[in-house]
Amino acid sequence: MTSPKPEATSLATPTRRSLLIGTGALGMAAAFPMPGIAQGRTKVIVSEAIHIALYTPLYVAMRKEMFAKQGLDVELSTAGGIAVPVSVLLANRAQFALTGTGMSVNSTLEGGKMKCIAKVAGGISLFAIAKPGLKINSLADLKGKTIATLRFPSNTISTPTYLMRSVGGFDPKEAGVNFLELPPGAQAAAVKDGRADLAIAFDWDASIGVTQFGLEVVYSFADILGPIAFSSVFVTEPYLKSNGETVQKFTNALAEAMKLLHSDPNAFEEVSRQEFPTVAPEVVKLGAKNFMTTKNVVPRNPVITREDWDAIMKHESGAGTLKKTLPYEDMVDTTFATKAASDFGLKS
């Protein structure tokens, strides 16, 4: 994952937070509190890249006390960048990282060996939004268009570029595609005032464009990208070897959260209203629908398949964010996710 963006800056999302599930309290976390034992449960810290709706399965497991049920006291720390969770883990300031899967490969290549244990996002909630009347039926329809995006290396640029080259068979620059790189939250306004033909945005920003700027979703990149281990949970190899029981409990809770999301049509919206209280209710409602109806984005279980792995390796190498790809057998341990899916979640 090259850089799924944080929520628009107007949402005032804090950059570092703590959710202590035993009390349900929500507040600012200390920078990197050390793990310990709290209220009889095992304390673990999760370093998430950014606070984004794509990570909702984790938030569900926290808000619905699924981690607590497993005997874990989970604290969440928002790192503020896609690569930052790697350094946090290597410094022993967190035990679990949640970020773009490719970051585990880069770390391993540099000597900080990681193992991916669970998939959290199995697709990409990336949409093209435009004024009513503009039709985008294929990648070829993007030729000659000015597209409002975030600044490179955001996935709002790298993913469509990768797909245009690998699937569409054309180079965006040669085809007259102009990426208008803007700060977070400015993409929909650029379409509205005519500076861009369309914008490529993640939710919640795509739904903000629809509900507050009168735009329409005209294309979904998840539909063409297919199943992919877009965002994953990974741990260091030494931690995995010494803390298998804790890893299993953590993965059990994720599997149960994914099961709830796919069995309760209100779960995504309900948790999102709690997790992102400054996002307008109509935005959350539409965004929740987008997430749950866009194929593969919310996984049915946390198992990273070989298809998922091969897809993310191809994507990241094509986007230029990996020096080298590494094989599924070396980087993924499916033991915990497979058992969790069988005991607490959905097998398929």
XYZ file of C-alpha atoms in Angstrom:
348
model
C 0.000 0.000 0.000
C 1.704 3.142 -1.118
C -0.267 5.550 0.998
C -3.964 5.229 1.721
C -4.636 8.683 2.995
C -5.745 9.774 6.389
C -9.252 11.145 6.772
C -9.665 14.696 5.497
C -7.982 17.175 7.796
C -11.291 18.925 8.394
C -12.381 15.870 10.372
C -9.822 16.715 13.056
C -8.863 13.089 13.606
C -6.229 12.824 16.353
C -2.911 11.373 15.284
C -2.453 9.224 18.392
C -5.247 7.515 20.310
C -5.891 4.839 22.870
C -8.901 2.558 23.201
C -8.923 0.670 26.462
C -11.606 -1.886 25.877
C -12.143 -2.860 29.491
C -13.694 0.541 30.204
C -14.645 1.613 26.701
C -12.814 4.875 27.302
C -11.636 6.860 24.292
C -8.788 9.268 24.709
C -5.379 10.390 23.667
C -2.681 7.768 24.212
C 0.785 8.390 25.462
C 3.283 8.420 22.638
C 4.366 4.800 22.986
C 3.251 3.338 26.337
C 4.967 0.119 27.300
C 2.985 -3.124 27.423
C 2.025 -4.648 30.738
C -0.835 -6.419 32.500
C -4.073 -4.491 33.064
C -7.156 -5.805 34.854
C -5.959 -9.385 34.496
C -5.618 -9.181 30.712
C -2.533 -9.228 28.517
C -1.699 -5.703 27.363
C -0.690 -5.282 23.727
C -0.218 -2.213 21.562
C -1.226 -1.972 17.916
C 0.580 0.586 15.776
C -1.751 1.576 12.953
C -0.417 3.584 10.032
C -3.219 6.136 10.015
C -6.713 6.308 11.440
C -8.854 5.311 8.489
C -12.159 3.543 7.872
C -10.341 0.824 5.930
C -9.215 -0.559 9.311
C -12.759 -0.930 10.673
C -12.478 -4.682 11.464
C -9.903 -3.737 14.118
C -12.144 -1.010 15.510
C -15.078 -3.415 15.675
C -13.007 -5.917 17.644
C -12.138 -3.132 20.069
C -15.520 -1.443 20.365
C -17.407 -4.728 20.693
C -14.959 -5.973 23.344
C -13.915 -8.995 21.299
C -10.297 -8.512 22.324
C -11.339 -8.269 25.966
C -13.263 -11.523 25.624
C -10.023 -13.125 24.461
C -8.199 -11.820 27.526
C -6.418 -8.959 25.775
C -6.221 -5.286 26.707
C -5.548 -3.687 23.316
C -4.262 -0.157 22.991
C -4.189 1.627 19.649
C -1.452 4.065 18.651
C -1.689 5.955 15.358
C 1.772 6.218 13.824
C 1.013 8.912 11.249
C 2.604 7.252 8.221
C 2.511 4.045 6.221
C 6.085 2.958 6.991
C 6.244 4.189 10.594
C 4.685 1.096 12.281
C 7.724 -0.922 11.177
C 10.128 1.213 13.215
C 7.686 1.160 16.143
C 7.698 -2.648 16.188
C 11.459 -2.911 15.778
C 11.885 -0.550 18.737
C 9.583 -2.805 20.832
C 7.126 0.045 21.346
C 4.251 -2.019 19.950
C 3.621 -5.683 19.300
C 1.316 -5.577 16.256
C 1.488 -3.387 13.146
C -1.486 -2.574 10.924
C -0.492 -0.946 7.660
C 0.168 -1.648 4.017
C 1.277 -5.253 3.542
C 4.287 -4.223 1.473
C 5.847 -2.545 4.508
C 6.450 -5.992 6.032
C 8.466 -6.950 2.959
C 10.576 -3.797 2.990
C 11.358 -4.363 6.660
C 12.311 -7.987 6.101
C 14.560 -7.063 3.194
C 16.380 -4.635 5.474
C 16.895 -7.219 8.224
C 13.852 -6.609 10.428
C 12.099 -9.902 9.778
C 8.298 -9.759 9.888
C 5.478 -12.270 9.535
C 2.039 -11.341 8.197
C -0.616 -13.038 10.319
C -3.925 -11.506 9.245
C -5.618 -9.587 6.463
C -7.657 -6.522 7.492
C -8.438 -5.017 4.075
C -8.882 -7.433 1.173
C -9.566 -4.773 -1.426
C -9.254 -1.041 -1.894
C -12.044 1.421 -1.098
C -10.893 3.758 -3.853
C -13.449 5.484 -6.051
C -13.617 7.964 -8.909
C -16.145 10.738 -8.251
C -17.374 13.279 -10.793
C -20.207 15.644 -11.643
C -23.402 13.963 -12.853
C -23.180 13.101 -16.528
C -19.554 12.018 -16.761
C -19.375 8.319 -17.604
C -16.331 6.207 -16.778
C -16.962 2.695 -18.041
C -13.360 1.536 -18.302
C -9.810 2.621 -17.612
C -9.585 3.884 -21.178
C -12.164 6.556 -20.309
C -9.571 8.165 -18.042
C -7.432 9.138 -21.024
C -7.112 12.892 -21.453
C -8.711 13.639 -18.080
C -7.500 15.888 -15.300
C -7.812 13.894 -12.089
C -7.709 15.424 -8.612
C -5.689 13.239 -6.224
C -3.633 13.362 -3.087
C 0.082 13.911 -3.404
C 2.312 11.075 -4.574
C 2.966 8.360 -3.357
C -0.701 8.173 -2.382
C -2.701 5.247 -3.760
C -4.983 7.831 -5.349
C -2.180 8.135 -7.930
C -0.207 4.897 -7.717
C -3.135 2.467 -7.946
C -4.786 3.989 -11.046
C -1.345 4.398 -12.629
C -0.557 0.736 -11.976
C -3.935 -0.367 -13.362
C -3.708 1.822 -16.462
C -0.349 0.283 -17.283
C -0.992 -3.341 -16.293
C -4.672 -3.723 -17.205
C -5.464 -0.817 -19.518
C -2.301 -1.246 -21.549
C -1.379 2.434 -21.704
C 0.878 4.891 -19.923
C -1.167 7.645 -18.236
C 1.274 10.432 -19.092
C 1.395 9.442 -22.766
C -2.417 9.191 -22.782
C -2.832 12.766 -21.544
C -3.834 11.931 -17.987
C -3.022 14.855 -15.707
C -2.904 14.158 -11.972
C -3.744 17.316 -10.040
C -2.056 16.654 -6.683
C -3.790 18.408 -3.792
C -3.826 18.434 0.026
C -6.217 16.099 1.882
C -9.869 17.062 1.563
C -9.453 19.263 -1.533
C -10.236 16.743 -4.278
C -14.034 17.072 -4.410
C -13.839 20.882 -4.428
C -11.501 20.764 -7.429
C -14.107 18.794 -9.381
C -16.912 21.041 -8.216
C -15.162 24.231 -9.363
C -14.008 22.731 -12.660
C -10.274 22.433 -12.064
C -10.523 18.658 -12.491
C -12.764 16.347 -14.510
C -12.946 13.842 -11.687
C -11.339 12.979 -8.380
C -9.980 9.709 -7.057
C -10.617 9.370 -3.336
C -10.962 6.950 -0.459
C -13.965 6.864 1.783
C -14.924 8.837 3.761
C -13.836 11.478 1.214
C -15.682 9.835 -1.680
C -18.933 9.952 0.291
C -18.248 13.556 1.334
C -18.001 14.384 -2.381
C -21.373 12.777 -3.019
C -23.297 14.101 -0.001
C -21.771 17.572 0.300
C -20.590 18.465 -3.228
C -23.289 16.834 -5.376
C -20.871 14.467 -7.128
C -21.409 10.840 -8.128
C -19.326 7.696 -7.803
C -18.508 6.824 -11.405
C -15.926 4.060 -10.979
C -14.661 1.627 -8.333
C -11.043 0.508 -8.477
C -11.730 -2.411 -6.121
C -13.823 -4.033 -8.832
C -10.901 -4.231 -11.230
C -8.100 -4.793 -8.717
C -9.735 -7.917 -7.281
C -8.784 -9.777 -4.062
C -5.595 -8.388 -2.567
C -3.912 -8.289 0.847
C -4.063 -4.508 0.816
C -3.702 -3.927 4.563
C -2.434 -6.534 6.993
C -1.445 -7.141 10.573
C 2.129 -8.286 11.006
C 4.520 -8.946 13.885
C 8.250 -9.495 14.239
C 9.464 -13.066 13.880
C 10.899 -13.126 17.445
C 7.595 -11.922 18.895
C 5.665 -14.569 16.973
C 7.945 -17.348 18.205
C 7.577 -16.315 21.849
C 3.949 -15.157 21.944
C 1.931 -17.564 19.815
C -0.935 -17.698 22.309
C -1.345 -13.918 22.293
C -1.186 -13.833 18.495
C -3.897 -16.486 18.345
C -6.161 -14.547 20.705
C -5.622 -11.369 18.707
C -6.502 -13.091 15.450
C -9.538 -14.768 17.039
C -10.985 -11.353 17.833
C -10.388 -10.092 14.292
C -12.154 -13.140 12.851
C -15.139 -12.580 15.122
C -15.276 -8.902 14.130
C -15.311 -9.786 10.435
C -18.081 -12.301 11.036
C -20.160 -9.617 12.766
C -19.598 -7.144 9.931
C -20.872 -9.659 7.400
C -23.829 -10.830 9.506
C -25.097 -7.550 10.961
C -25.879 -4.941 8.263
C -25.733 -2.151 10.839
C -22.394 -3.018 12.466
C -20.098 -1.029 10.177
C -22.147 2.146 10.431
C -22.700 1.776 14.180
C -19.012 1.389 15.014
C -17.993 4.082 12.531
C -20.306 6.613 14.180
C -18.483 5.926 17.450
C -15.017 5.804 15.938
C -15.365 8.885 13.705
C -17.771 11.152 15.628
C -16.891 14.271 13.618
C -17.867 12.710 10.282
C -21.379 13.726 9.228
C -23.965 10.965 9.739
C -24.992 10.950 6.075
C -21.356 10.473 5.068
C -20.933 7.544 7.453
C -24.158 5.975 6.221
C -23.151 6.121 2.559
C -19.535 5.207 3.259
C -20.547 2.174 5.304
C -22.679 0.985 2.407
C -19.769 1.474 0.000
C -17.426 -0.538 2.185
C -19.776 -3.438 2.700
C -21.025 -3.673 -0.883
C -17.653 -3.221 -2.593
C -16.361 -6.728 -3.137
C -13.349 -7.920 -1.102
C -12.748 -4.689 0.845
C -14.032 -6.029 4.183
C -12.663 -9.585 4.396
C -14.907 -12.444 5.424
C -12.031 -13.821 7.470
C -8.438 -12.767 8.232
C -6.704 -15.499 6.209
C -4.178 -14.140 3.682
C -4.409 -16.392 0.640
C -1.732 -16.952 -1.951
C -3.928 -15.043 -4.426
C -4.055 -12.101 -1.995
C -0.286 -12.157 -1.590
C 0.578 -12.453 -5.256
C -1.771 -9.555 -6.026
C -0.242 -7.190 -3.484
C 3.299 -8.106 -4.552
C 2.405 -7.362 -8.169
C 0.702 -4.119 -7.192
C 3.475 -2.814 -4.953
C 6.295 -3.749 -7.296
C 4.386 -2.159 -10.183
C 3.851 0.976 -8.111
C 7.557 1.141 -7.297
C 7.244 0.797 -3.516
C 9.154 -2.498 -3.187
C 12.813 -3.074 -3.930
C 12.079 -6.772 -4.307
C 9.131 -9.089 -3.769
C 9.280 -11.988 -1.306
C 7.405 -15.293 -1.556
C 4.213 -16.163 0.273
C 5.889 -19.052 2.116
C 8.507 -16.751 3.635
C 6.254 -13.886 4.689
C 2.851 -15.295 5.646
C 1.861 -17.531 8.555
C -1.751 -18.645 8.076
C -1.833 -20.927 11.133
C -3.481 -18.429 13.449
C -5.957 -16.894 10.994
C -7.104 -20.304 9.759
C -7.818 -21.502 13.293
C -9.487 -18.200 14.181
C -11.770 -18.396 11.156
C -12.747 -21.944 12.088
C -13.367 -21.267 15.770
C -14.690 -17.694 15.835
C -15.389 -16.472 12.315
C -16.366 -17.414 8.796
C -14.358 -20.145 7.089
C -14.979 -18.701 3.638
